[in-house]
XYZ file of C-alpha atoms in Angstrom:
704
model
C 116.414 56.302 133.402
C 114.571 54.164 130.443
C 111.745 51.866 131.813
C 110.221 49.166 129.743
C 106.562 47.849 130.251
C 104.536 45.100 128.689
C 101.270 46.068 130.292
C 99.179 47.683 127.181
C 96.071 47.241 128.451
C 93.686 48.906 125.497
C 93.928 50.860 122.628
C 91.294 53.421 121.450
C 92.210 55.219 118.209
C 95.351 56.922 118.270
C 95.435 56.864 122.475
C 97.222 53.663 124.345
C 96.353 52.872 128.049
C 99.401 51.396 130.059
C 99.131 49.712 133.325
C 101.184 49.499 136.387
C 103.778 52.269 135.622
C 106.291 54.066 137.971
C 108.045 57.285 137.704
C 106.082 58.440 134.508
C 105.911 61.949 134.104
C 103.714 64.139 131.783
C 104.698 64.516 128.086
C 107.461 62.138 128.224
C 108.652 60.225 125.164
C 108.486 56.634 124.730
C 108.573 54.393 122.084
C 106.135 51.088 121.218
C 108.298 48.344 120.055
C 106.411 45.694 118.193
C 106.810 41.932 117.568
C 108.737 42.496 114.699
C 110.899 44.469 116.192
C 109.917 47.991 114.806
C 109.282 50.973 116.816
C 106.518 53.653 116.997
C 107.170 56.845 118.687
C 104.409 58.301 121.639
C 104.135 60.632 124.273
C 102.382 60.638 127.529
C 99.429 62.780 127.859
C 98.095 62.061 131.334
C 99.244 59.606 134.593
C 96.836 58.961 136.890
C 98.004 56.949 139.808
C 99.917 53.741 138.007
C 98.031 54.174 135.063
C 99.552 56.331 131.875
C 97.582 57.683 128.578
C 99.944 57.915 126.164
C 99.156 58.817 122.211
C 100.780 58.011 119.138
C 102.322 59.953 116.824
C 101.956 57.287 113.825
C 98.853 54.841 113.126
C 97.563 52.389 115.671
C 97.016 49.638 112.890
C 99.080 46.654 113.280
C 99.892 46.804 117.184
C 99.656 43.427 118.837
C 98.859 43.953 122.774
C 99.911 40.596 123.861
C 103.600 40.982 122.133
C 103.932 44.675 122.008
C 105.900 46.714 124.896
C 106.408 50.298 125.686
C 109.609 51.854 126.807
C 109.606 55.138 128.448
C 112.699 57.170 127.618
C 112.653 59.665 130.591
C 112.961 63.011 128.958
C 110.269 64.913 126.348
C 110.374 65.283 122.975
C 113.549 67.059 122.026
C 114.979 68.712 118.674
C 118.708 68.511 117.573
C 119.662 72.226 116.750
C 122.674 73.758 115.124
C 123.090 76.489 112.838
C 123.397 74.126 109.963
C 119.438 74.086 109.954
C 119.233 77.313 108.139
C 118.478 76.522 104.613
C 116.760 72.979 105.279
C 113.452 71.563 105.381
C 111.882 69.427 108.073
C 108.704 67.356 109.403
C 106.703 68.293 111.977
C 108.948 66.012 114.340
C 112.318 67.818 113.093
C 113.068 65.261 110.928
C 114.948 66.334 107.668
C 112.878 65.549 104.989
C 114.708 67.675 101.676
C 117.374 64.816 101.187
C 120.022 66.233 102.562
C 122.083 64.616 105.419
C 121.498 64.352 109.516
C 122.031 67.257 111.311
C 125.225 67.164 113.558
C 123.285 68.651 116.575
C 125.216 71.204 119.150
C 122.542 70.001 121.777
C 119.442 68.271 122.076
C 116.403 70.531 123.404
C 113.484 70.248 125.056
C 110.658 71.382 122.467
C 108.836 72.946 125.401
C 111.245 75.424 126.280
C 111.811 77.314 128.979
C 109.820 80.029 130.461
C 111.341 83.804 129.819
C 111.716 85.524 133.200
C 109.428 88.729 132.615
C 112.332 90.802 134.361
C 114.671 89.538 132.036
C 112.455 90.882 128.568
C 113.606 94.089 126.903
C 110.522 96.377 125.355
C 110.518 95.759 121.221
C 111.640 98.990 119.901
C 113.192 98.351 116.318
C 111.709 98.184 112.943
C 111.236 95.447 110.901
C 110.633 95.980 107.244
C 108.189 93.205 105.541
C 108.210 95.226 102.284
C 104.312 95.197 102.531
C 102.997 99.146 102.722
C 99.647 98.329 104.665
C 101.838 96.430 107.343
C 105.148 98.564 107.387
C 103.457 102.089 106.945
C 100.641 101.531 109.018
C 100.613 98.648 111.342
C 104.079 98.266 111.991
C 105.904 95.171 112.816
C 108.315 95.763 115.604
C 111.336 93.267 116.609
C 110.029 91.243 119.321
C 106.767 91.574 118.836
C 103.967 88.918 118.012
C 101.372 89.926 115.692
C 98.852 87.984 114.341
C 97.242 88.060 110.872
C 93.521 86.985 111.348
C 92.483 85.282 107.812
C 89.573 83.569 106.343
C 89.050 80.330 104.754
C 90.139 80.914 100.733
C 92.104 84.191 101.396
C 96.027 84.683 100.159
C 97.181 84.189 103.362
C 99.754 81.237 102.284
C 100.728 83.827 99.667
C 101.116 86.431 102.190
C 103.158 84.456 104.727
C 105.346 83.319 102.039
C 105.606 86.986 100.732
C 106.910 88.096 104.272
C 109.040 84.974 104.956
C 110.698 86.053 101.526
C 111.231 89.930 102.111
C 111.378 90.335 105.872
C 114.595 92.040 106.879
C 116.015 94.493 109.571
C 117.397 97.891 108.259
C 120.560 97.110 109.998
C 122.683 94.207 110.533
C 120.559 92.207 107.837
C 123.593 89.515 107.623
C 121.733 88.260 111.188
C 118.312 87.966 110.002
C 116.370 84.598 109.465
C 113.268 83.192 109.239
C 111.642 80.375 111.072
C 108.492 78.667 109.067
C 106.482 76.571 110.511
C 103.485 74.983 108.520
C 100.941 73.434 110.545
C 98.081 70.775 108.979
C 98.386 71.867 105.247
C 98.121 69.946 102.312
C 101.017 68.508 99.999
C 100.238 71.140 97.578
C 100.481 73.898 100.122
C 103.708 72.245 101.206
C 105.325 72.098 97.595
C 104.273 75.713 97.432
C 105.943 77.015 100.383
C 109.446 75.035 99.698
C 109.403 75.724 96.000
C 108.875 79.476 96.467
C 111.610 79.683 98.972
C 113.941 77.736 96.713
C 113.016 79.896 93.876
C 113.987 83.393 95.466
C 116.888 82.205 97.242
C 115.046 82.873 100.723
C 115.459 79.274 101.852
C 119.371 79.883 102.616
C 118.332 82.047 105.411
C 115.306 79.734 106.457
C 114.126 76.867 108.499
C 111.291 75.130 107.295
C 108.840 73.018 109.135
C 106.268 71.275 107.411
C 103.138 69.360 108.661
C 101.229 67.659 106.420
C 97.205 67.576 107.038
C 97.394 63.767 106.996
C 100.042 63.880 110.241
C 99.249 62.341 113.599
C 97.312 65.428 115.360
C 99.771 64.881 118.291
C 102.573 65.757 115.865
C 100.377 68.816 114.708
C 100.855 69.886 118.711
C 104.841 69.463 118.443
C 105.100 71.294 115.023
C 105.114 74.600 116.366
C 107.234 73.973 119.574
C 109.813 72.711 116.957
C 109.761 75.772 115.202
C 110.368 77.853 118.162
C 112.593 75.680 119.641
C 114.975 76.320 116.446
C 114.179 79.855 116.944
C 115.135 80.240 120.205
C 118.735 78.579 119.792
C 119.237 80.792 116.406
C 118.138 84.251 118.376
C 119.582 83.468 122.166
C 122.603 81.258 121.649
C 123.602 82.695 117.941
C 122.557 86.257 118.114
C 120.325 86.614 115.149
C 117.083 88.220 114.888
C 114.312 85.674 113.895
C 111.190 85.871 112.604
C 109.007 83.067 113.399
C 105.397 82.541 111.244
C 103.350 80.003 112.217
C 100.225 79.059 109.642
C 97.637 78.163 110.589
C 97.174 78.101 114.237
C 93.582 76.844 113.310
C 94.825 74.032 112.528
C 96.584 73.531 115.946
C 93.669 74.423 117.939
C 91.611 71.856 116.215
C 94.352 69.241 116.750
C 94.339 70.181 120.101
C 90.694 69.825 120.552
C 90.804 66.381 118.971
C 93.443 65.304 121.554
C 90.952 67.002 124.445
C 87.633 64.833 123.174
C 89.987 61.510 122.797
C 91.018 62.027 126.563
C 87.443 62.964 127.441
C 87.781 66.128 128.779
C 85.219 68.623 129.503
C 84.782 70.908 126.693
C 85.129 74.564 126.914
C 83.478 77.370 124.370
C 82.650 75.678 121.024
C 84.159 72.322 122.103
C 87.967 73.606 122.479
C 89.251 72.773 125.816
C 89.305 75.285 128.258
C 93.048 75.527 128.614
C 93.231 76.732 124.899
C 94.281 80.067 126.573
C 96.937 78.807 128.491
C 98.425 76.427 125.635
C 98.104 79.056 123.101
C 100.384 81.572 125.416
C 103.115 79.075 125.929
C 103.830 79.322 122.490
C 103.221 83.166 122.015
C 105.167 84.163 125.082
C 108.015 82.580 123.828
C 108.808 85.337 121.378
C 110.580 88.737 122.685
C 114.142 90.092 123.385
C 116.169 89.165 126.340
C 118.054 91.722 128.659
C 121.752 91.058 127.405
C 120.835 89.102 124.644
C 121.747 90.585 121.262
C 119.131 88.012 119.250
C 115.105 88.377 118.989
C 112.252 86.220 118.293
C 109.344 88.327 116.620
C 106.728 86.102 115.685
C 103.803 86.220 113.186
C 101.282 83.534 113.781
C 98.899 83.201 111.148
C 95.355 81.582 111.258
C 91.917 81.256 109.512
C 88.761 82.588 111.129
C 85.943 80.221 110.807
C 83.386 81.871 108.992
C 85.202 85.050 109.187
C 83.978 85.795 112.557
C 86.368 87.584 115.127
C 84.643 85.903 118.070
C 85.374 82.687 117.557
C 87.687 81.276 120.509
C 90.906 81.173 118.289
C 91.294 84.579 117.191
C 89.682 85.795 120.516
C 92.185 84.356 122.479
C 94.878 84.994 120.078
C 94.154 88.608 119.993
C 94.039 88.948 124.095
C 97.796 87.393 123.982
C 99.403 89.070 121.084
C 100.335 92.926 120.274
C 97.570 93.759 117.715
C 96.629 92.163 114.530
C 96.556 91.879 110.679
C 92.830 91.260 109.583
C 92.362 90.354 105.839
C 89.142 91.338 104.383
C 86.973 88.927 101.986
C 85.386 92.204 100.312
C 88.832 93.836 99.523
C 89.933 90.214 97.925
C 86.624 89.919 96.037
C 87.635 93.317 94.153
C 91.059 92.166 93.106
C 93.067 94.160 96.211
C 96.181 91.560 97.104
C 96.954 91.549 99.734
C 93.386 92.327 101.187
C 94.492 93.689 104.445
C 91.494 95.679 106.062
C 94.073 98.281 107.779
C 91.112 99.881 109.871
C 90.054 97.190 112.086
C 94.249 96.102 111.847
C 96.224 97.208 114.752
C 99.996 96.829 116.041
C 100.155 97.836 119.530
C 103.860 98.622 119.493
C 104.109 100.287 116.230
C 104.865 103.673 118.005
C 108.222 102.171 119.651
C 109.445 101.037 115.917
C 108.915 104.336 114.010
C 110.300 107.934 113.846
C 113.909 109.228 113.661
C 116.373 106.855 113.565
C 114.487 103.646 112.918
C 112.122 104.356 109.903
C 111.789 108.536 109.218
C 110.882 111.177 111.220
C 107.744 112.005 109.297
C 106.461 108.505 109.664
C 103.808 108.593 112.544
C 102.056 112.127 110.901
C 102.174 110.285 107.373
C 100.250 107.290 109.203
C 97.770 109.381 110.843
C 96.905 111.266 108.422
C 96.307 108.285 105.906
C 94.209 106.654 108.753
C 92.088 109.322 109.216
C 91.669 110.095 105.385
C 90.913 106.584 104.943
C 88.648 106.483 107.719
C 86.610 109.454 106.210
C 86.557 108.267 103.294
C 84.946 104.918 103.621
C 82.064 106.766 105.525
C 81.578 109.184 102.690
C 81.390 106.090 100.134
C 78.784 104.275 102.077
C 76.864 107.409 102.242
C 77.190 107.720 98.690
C 75.630 104.158 98.028
C 73.052 104.837 100.070
C 72.034 108.709 99.136
C 73.727 108.756 95.926
C 76.901 110.960 94.575
C 74.832 114.215 94.388
C 74.180 114.552 97.922
C 77.761 114.395 98.243
C 79.758 117.687 98.979
C 83.028 118.110 96.816
C 85.312 117.591 99.622
C 82.991 114.470 100.626
C 83.477 113.150 97.140
C 87.383 113.964 97.546
C 87.514 111.842 100.504
C 85.575 108.449 98.441
C 88.365 109.068 95.556
C 90.829 109.014 98.351
C 89.992 105.891 99.872
C 89.675 104.157 96.248
C 93.116 105.329 95.226
C 94.588 104.125 98.599
C 93.059 100.467 98.031
C 94.383 100.470 94.370
C 97.587 102.202 94.777
C 98.873 102.102 98.725
C 97.302 98.485 100.149
C 97.379 96.174 97.024
C 100.791 95.449 95.826
C 102.256 92.467 93.775
C 103.193 89.578 95.489
C 106.865 89.764 94.198
C 106.691 93.809 94.628
C 109.341 94.432 97.454
C 108.895 98.221 98.767
C 111.009 99.606 100.991
C 109.783 101.799 103.996
C 111.140 105.246 101.857
C 109.200 104.216 99.053
C 106.002 103.578 101.231
C 106.217 106.691 102.948
C 106.763 108.749 99.543
C 103.360 106.791 98.128
C 101.558 107.845 101.242
C 102.603 111.440 100.527
C 101.658 111.333 96.847
C 98.096 109.636 97.789
C 98.018 112.631 100.702
C 98.585 115.319 97.955
C 94.969 114.520 96.382
C 93.888 116.758 98.831
C 95.764 119.923 97.778
C 93.647 121.741 95.362
C 94.690 123.729 92.545
C 98.463 124.662 91.670
C 99.496 128.617 92.248
C 102.580 130.408 90.661
C 103.843 131.553 94.191
C 102.552 129.707 97.329
C 103.615 130.204 100.901
C 103.244 127.490 103.376
C 102.824 127.143 106.994
C 102.724 123.765 108.349
C 100.456 123.520 111.579
C 100.310 120.624 114.525
C 102.522 118.555 112.908
C 106.342 118.265 111.843
C 107.305 121.052 109.610
C 109.698 119.422 107.238
C 107.223 116.596 106.682
C 104.586 119.102 105.403
C 106.564 120.779 103.175
C 107.624 117.943 101.912
C 104.234 116.742 100.971
C 103.826 120.698 99.679
C 106.602 120.211 97.270
C 105.797 116.823 96.266
C 102.551 118.088 94.651
C 102.952 121.837 93.638
C 106.930 121.691 92.489
C 108.177 124.930 93.888
C 110.950 123.614 93.161
C 110.594 122.697 89.630
C 111.255 119.258 90.718
C 110.599 118.002 94.222
C 113.278 116.881 96.160
C 113.925 113.916 98.098
C 112.932 113.871 102.072
C 116.494 113.435 103.049
C 117.223 116.594 101.047
C 115.303 119.165 102.564
C 117.006 121.575 104.366
C 116.499 125.066 106.860
C 117.050 126.905 103.166
C 113.706 125.499 102.226
C 111.960 127.049 105.384
C 113.703 130.123 105.313
C 111.099 132.604 104.493
C 108.057 131.074 105.749
C 105.760 133.512 107.360
C 105.018 133.044 111.316
C 101.872 132.129 113.031
C 100.924 135.426 113.783
C 100.889 136.648 110.368
C 99.183 133.979 108.852
C 96.265 134.613 111.702
C 95.807 130.514 111.836
C 92.825 130.929 113.923
C 90.714 132.990 111.246
C 92.556 130.761 108.068
C 91.382 127.448 109.689
C 87.390 128.369 109.677
C 87.248 131.265 107.546
C 88.346 131.825 103.601
C 87.443 135.600 103.597
C 89.153 137.625 105.611
C 93.216 138.444 105.330
C 95.455 138.315 102.858
C 96.086 134.766 103.246
C 93.777 131.895 102.213
C 93.038 128.290 103.432
C 93.472 126.248 100.088
C 92.699 123.027 101.824
C 93.642 120.636 104.444
C 93.231 116.863 104.421
C 92.050 114.735 106.990
C 89.243 115.793 109.664
C 90.018 118.537 111.670
C 91.592 117.062 114.247
C 94.572 116.707 112.121
C 95.206 120.166 109.692
C 98.342 119.962 107.858
C 98.998 122.824 106.032
C 97.904 126.326 105.663
C 98.781 127.936 101.982
C 98.968 132.106 101.505
C 98.088 133.522 97.989
C 99.609 137.084 98.854
C 102.750 136.864 100.116
C 103.783 138.836 103.070
C 106.486 141.736 102.616
C 109.446 139.545 104.035
C 108.419 136.451 101.898
C 110.422 135.310 99.027
C 109.943 137.179 95.463
C 111.143 134.497 93.561
C 109.611 130.836 93.657
C 112.657 129.608 92.398
C 115.372 128.698 95.013
C 119.136 129.103 93.846
C 120.038 126.514 96.827
C 117.996 123.995 95.130
C 119.831 120.423 94.671
C 121.941 119.803 91.639
C 122.733 116.074 90.935
C 125.246 114.952 88.315
C 123.119 115.219 85.047
C 122.510 119.073 86.407
C 126.071 119.606 86.440
C 126.971 118.277 83.189
C 124.083 120.453 81.702
C 125.082 123.360 83.350
C 128.662 122.916 82.562
C 127.916 123.061 78.501
C 124.939 125.507 79.164
C 127.330 128.134 80.929
C 130.412 127.234 78.360
C 128.134 128.358 75.246
C 126.904 131.193 77.490
C 130.470 132.444 77.868
C 131.161 131.926 74.351
C 128.171 134.033 73.301
C 129.336 136.745 75.759
C 132.796 136.579 74.662
C 131.531 137.169 70.916
C 129.133 139.737 71.818
C 131.925 141.769 73.701
C 134.181 141.361 70.423
C 131.505 142.871 68.391
C 131.026 145.774 70.481
C 134.602 146.593 71.287
C 135.902 146.184 67.876
C 133.023 145.768 65.270
C 134.043 142.319 64.200
C 133.368 138.917 64.740
C 136.633 136.860 65.487
C 136.671 133.323 66.777
C 137.174 132.962 70.506
C 136.462 129.348 70.909
C 139.125 126.127 70.987
C 138.456 125.343 67.082
C 135.316 125.686 65.994
C 132.166 124.983 68.020
C 130.887 127.914 70.583
C 132.309 126.525 73.651
C 134.559 128.091 76.284
C 135.109 125.611 79.006
C 136.450 128.455 81.479
C 133.136 129.785 81.578
C 131.328 126.259 82.378
C 134.230 125.364 84.658
C 133.785 128.624 87.146
C 130.109 127.929 87.029
C 130.247 124.486 88.327
C 132.670 125.722 91.161
C 130.262 128.269 91.918
C 127.507 125.623 92.375
C 128.930 123.184 94.140
C 131.424 124.932 96.577
C 129.696 128.365 97.159
C 126.005 127.503 98.289
C 126.583 128.638 102.131
C 127.150 132.061 100.765
C 123.668 132.421 99.403
C 122.885 135.283 101.827
C 125.806 137.200 101.554
C 126.278 138.614 97.558
C 129.017 140.664 98.808
C 131.098 137.690 99.453
C 129.793 135.912 96.705
C 131.126 138.190 94.338
C 134.720 138.817 96.042
C 135.013 134.870 95.929
C 134.056 134.722 92.101
C 136.648 137.643 91.371
C 139.024 135.553 93.324
C 138.020 132.203 91.507
C 137.853 133.649 87.655
C 141.722 135.621 87.962
C 143.630 132.801 89.633
C 141.669 130.481 86.727
C 142.337 133.027 83.895
C 146.004 133.038 85.100
C 146.495 129.213 85.631
C 145.167 128.936 82.017
C 147.248 131.357 80.283
C 150.026 129.501 81.936
C 148.840 125.959 80.812
C 148.868 127.103 77.447
C 152.226 129.085 77.239
C 154.013 125.989 78.931
C 152.060 123.350 77.391
C 151.331 124.069 73.948
C 153.834 127.314 73.450
C 150.558 129.553 72.847
C 151.166 133.191 74.199
C 148.003 135.395 74.386
C 148.308 139.147 74.183
C 148.907 140.472 77.571
C 147.217 143.580 78.944
C 148.440 147.117 79.195
C 146.274 148.942 81.440
C 146.765 150.427 85.060
C 143.835 147.611 85.896
C 146.129 144.976 84.832
C 148.595 142.796 87.352
C 150.421 139.679 87.440
C 152.787 140.747 84.602
C 150.081 141.687 82.312
C 148.473 138.111 82.617
C 145.411 139.438 84.384
C 142.951 142.155 84.602
C 140.439 143.531 87.370
C 138.347 144.804 84.564
C 137.437 140.934 83.525
C 137.471 139.777 86.922
C 134.979 142.224 88.029
C 132.973 141.408 85.132
C 133.084 137.769 85.566
C 132.396 138.163 89.295
C 128.918 139.923 88.492
C 127.922 137.306 85.959
C 128.952 134.478 88.443
C 126.517 136.058 90.560
C 123.782 136.551 88.211
C 124.702 132.955 86.944
C 123.708 131.491 90.588
C 121.056 133.361 91.723
C 119.005 133.221 88.305
C 120.503 131.641 85.422
C 121.590 128.210 86.858
C 118.025 127.559 88.805
C 116.138 128.053 86.130
C 118.270 126.691 83.430
C 117.936 123.431 85.630
C 114.093 123.816 86.258
C 113.816 123.528 82.662
C 116.214 120.619 82.305
C 114.649 118.680 84.953
C 110.955 118.682 83.211
C 112.385 116.646 81.120
C 112.375 112.490 80.922
C 115.418 111.006 82.721
C 116.343 109.271 78.952
C 116.039 112.749 77.480
C 118.483 114.203 80.015
C 121.080 111.240 79.578
C 120.979 111.728 75.729
C 121.517 115.341 76.170
C 124.558 115.381 78.310
C 125.891 112.228 76.396
C 125.489 114.318 72.796
C 126.743 117.500 74.142
C 130.064 115.741 76.292
C 130.750 113.706 73.063
C 130.751 117.070 70.820
C 132.456 118.832 73.224
C 135.458 116.436 73.711
C 136.098 116.122 69.651
C 136.229 120.150 69.836
C 138.567 119.832 72.376
C 140.844 117.100 70.921
C 140.586 118.776 67.705
C 141.637 122.308 68.870
C 144.855 120.595 70.681
C 145.660 118.648 67.925
C 145.594 121.793 65.861
C 147.578 123.594 68.259
């Protein structure tokens, strides 16, 4: 029920005292009607008996106590919510400021929200990709988590916030992802930066932006983050969207809270902040999370600037108690040009283990993360020792760790403001950096992973040492790569870890401290080990297949020429026209490569299949030439001939042997040499060979 009073007693700054009120409640919205008919909004801060203290959302200048009246509206501050909020810009009170129309509300909601029953909470366990390696790879953001960013004055937290808002996505259901961005107490230039940045990149289409300027009233600053969270709750739990809420800067919010507390003459707590600062922050932070039975979720990244870079200041201190970790920005890294300057060692995401691994990011994520943390920590310690004792006092291993720390900061932590790295790129970069600890490249190396995922360890080994001429992607690794790895008993692990002198197996290196040994390398393979470092089952991409088709076609022409020379003593053209191509050899070779990988271990089966494939293709080609072009090739006259002289067992057997040689020996080595070329060179070679082959083929067809 709306009640109106003309009993305004006094005004003190933004505060106003009203006497003889009834039924007024805390946080109730009110309007002050001036003598000229204009209105100013305010809300109830305190009720004591029949006296109420209200705070204006606007300036108090020009209010005549005798001619003004106050109207209590009977409800707290509300926000009109709708899906149409996406792509819009609002001020701190939820009013559109982008020049667009008013929001047609689905409903009006109390900005204070409703408490989430702890029993109705779902545990956060899904990965959110921010595109920033220092967060995704090491301090992973999990859907439903509260992960604050602790910054300092002058550090690029605004750019980091904008980058996260632009790049953040979920790996499944990207279309249902939205960002609610609340800028609290910022300057006009910062407000324009956020708006223009989102519009430039197109991120505004999935973003709801609330901006509260530094010259706006303190009470509006209190309302802005709650406006944002109310919009996020509607999008998440009513519309089924995954919402990322970014609040910057929480320090400005806390300062406004202190200002209001001082105006109310409350007894101050730590450093002048009210004693209920912890409770007030918790009422915002705890609105994030996932609910049982709801598809949507709210993930929160509050950003705050620590006064004097003090982590023990009440604002970061209390925030750290409520939230699940923190991302800390380092002024030292920023001075050295590392951007974003994330200090990964003191940073922490308490829920990261719940959002990584197979089916979420990649199965080697945990191992990579632990190794990077351990190696970087050791490298930082060694750099500090280097500054005290000098470089000469450190061992080669210590210097290697120090080098890793520098490379880690320059390549992993640092990235451009527009650089968006996928989780795959982040993990691959981590393996690439860790490979600095692999000393030397040997012709034949045999690996035994130790205390870590076997596939992950082997991946690093292949990336560094190019055992297969070109390292495959992680997903392309299969059991064939681990087929001939020696057993733990053969490697004598207990000796190899600490003794390089005994036995045929030598520890080349292992990275990270002793609690994280990863690999053992054997220089002298056991008897059962692979005899060739080239794997016949390596991956063949499209360019490799094109190249090998031409290579084996030319190789087949050479064999036919040699055969004619040895049997007849003369050279005879066996091609379609003039150039050295026999496509039958190339077709058969590709069929062998692409279809017969599972018979690698069965040479006899491989021989029989090769024989059948060649015989059938030979017969089909002769039928094609006979019926298509009227070309009748000479028939075979031998007891080994069959199919009316169209096929010859001797040729089939020879070709089957050649097919086995091609698969086990020639193709892997030719492919290895081909893959050592740059990609543009490989493309150029394939285009040139294909163009020449097509020209020769068409010329031959036209001639016949």
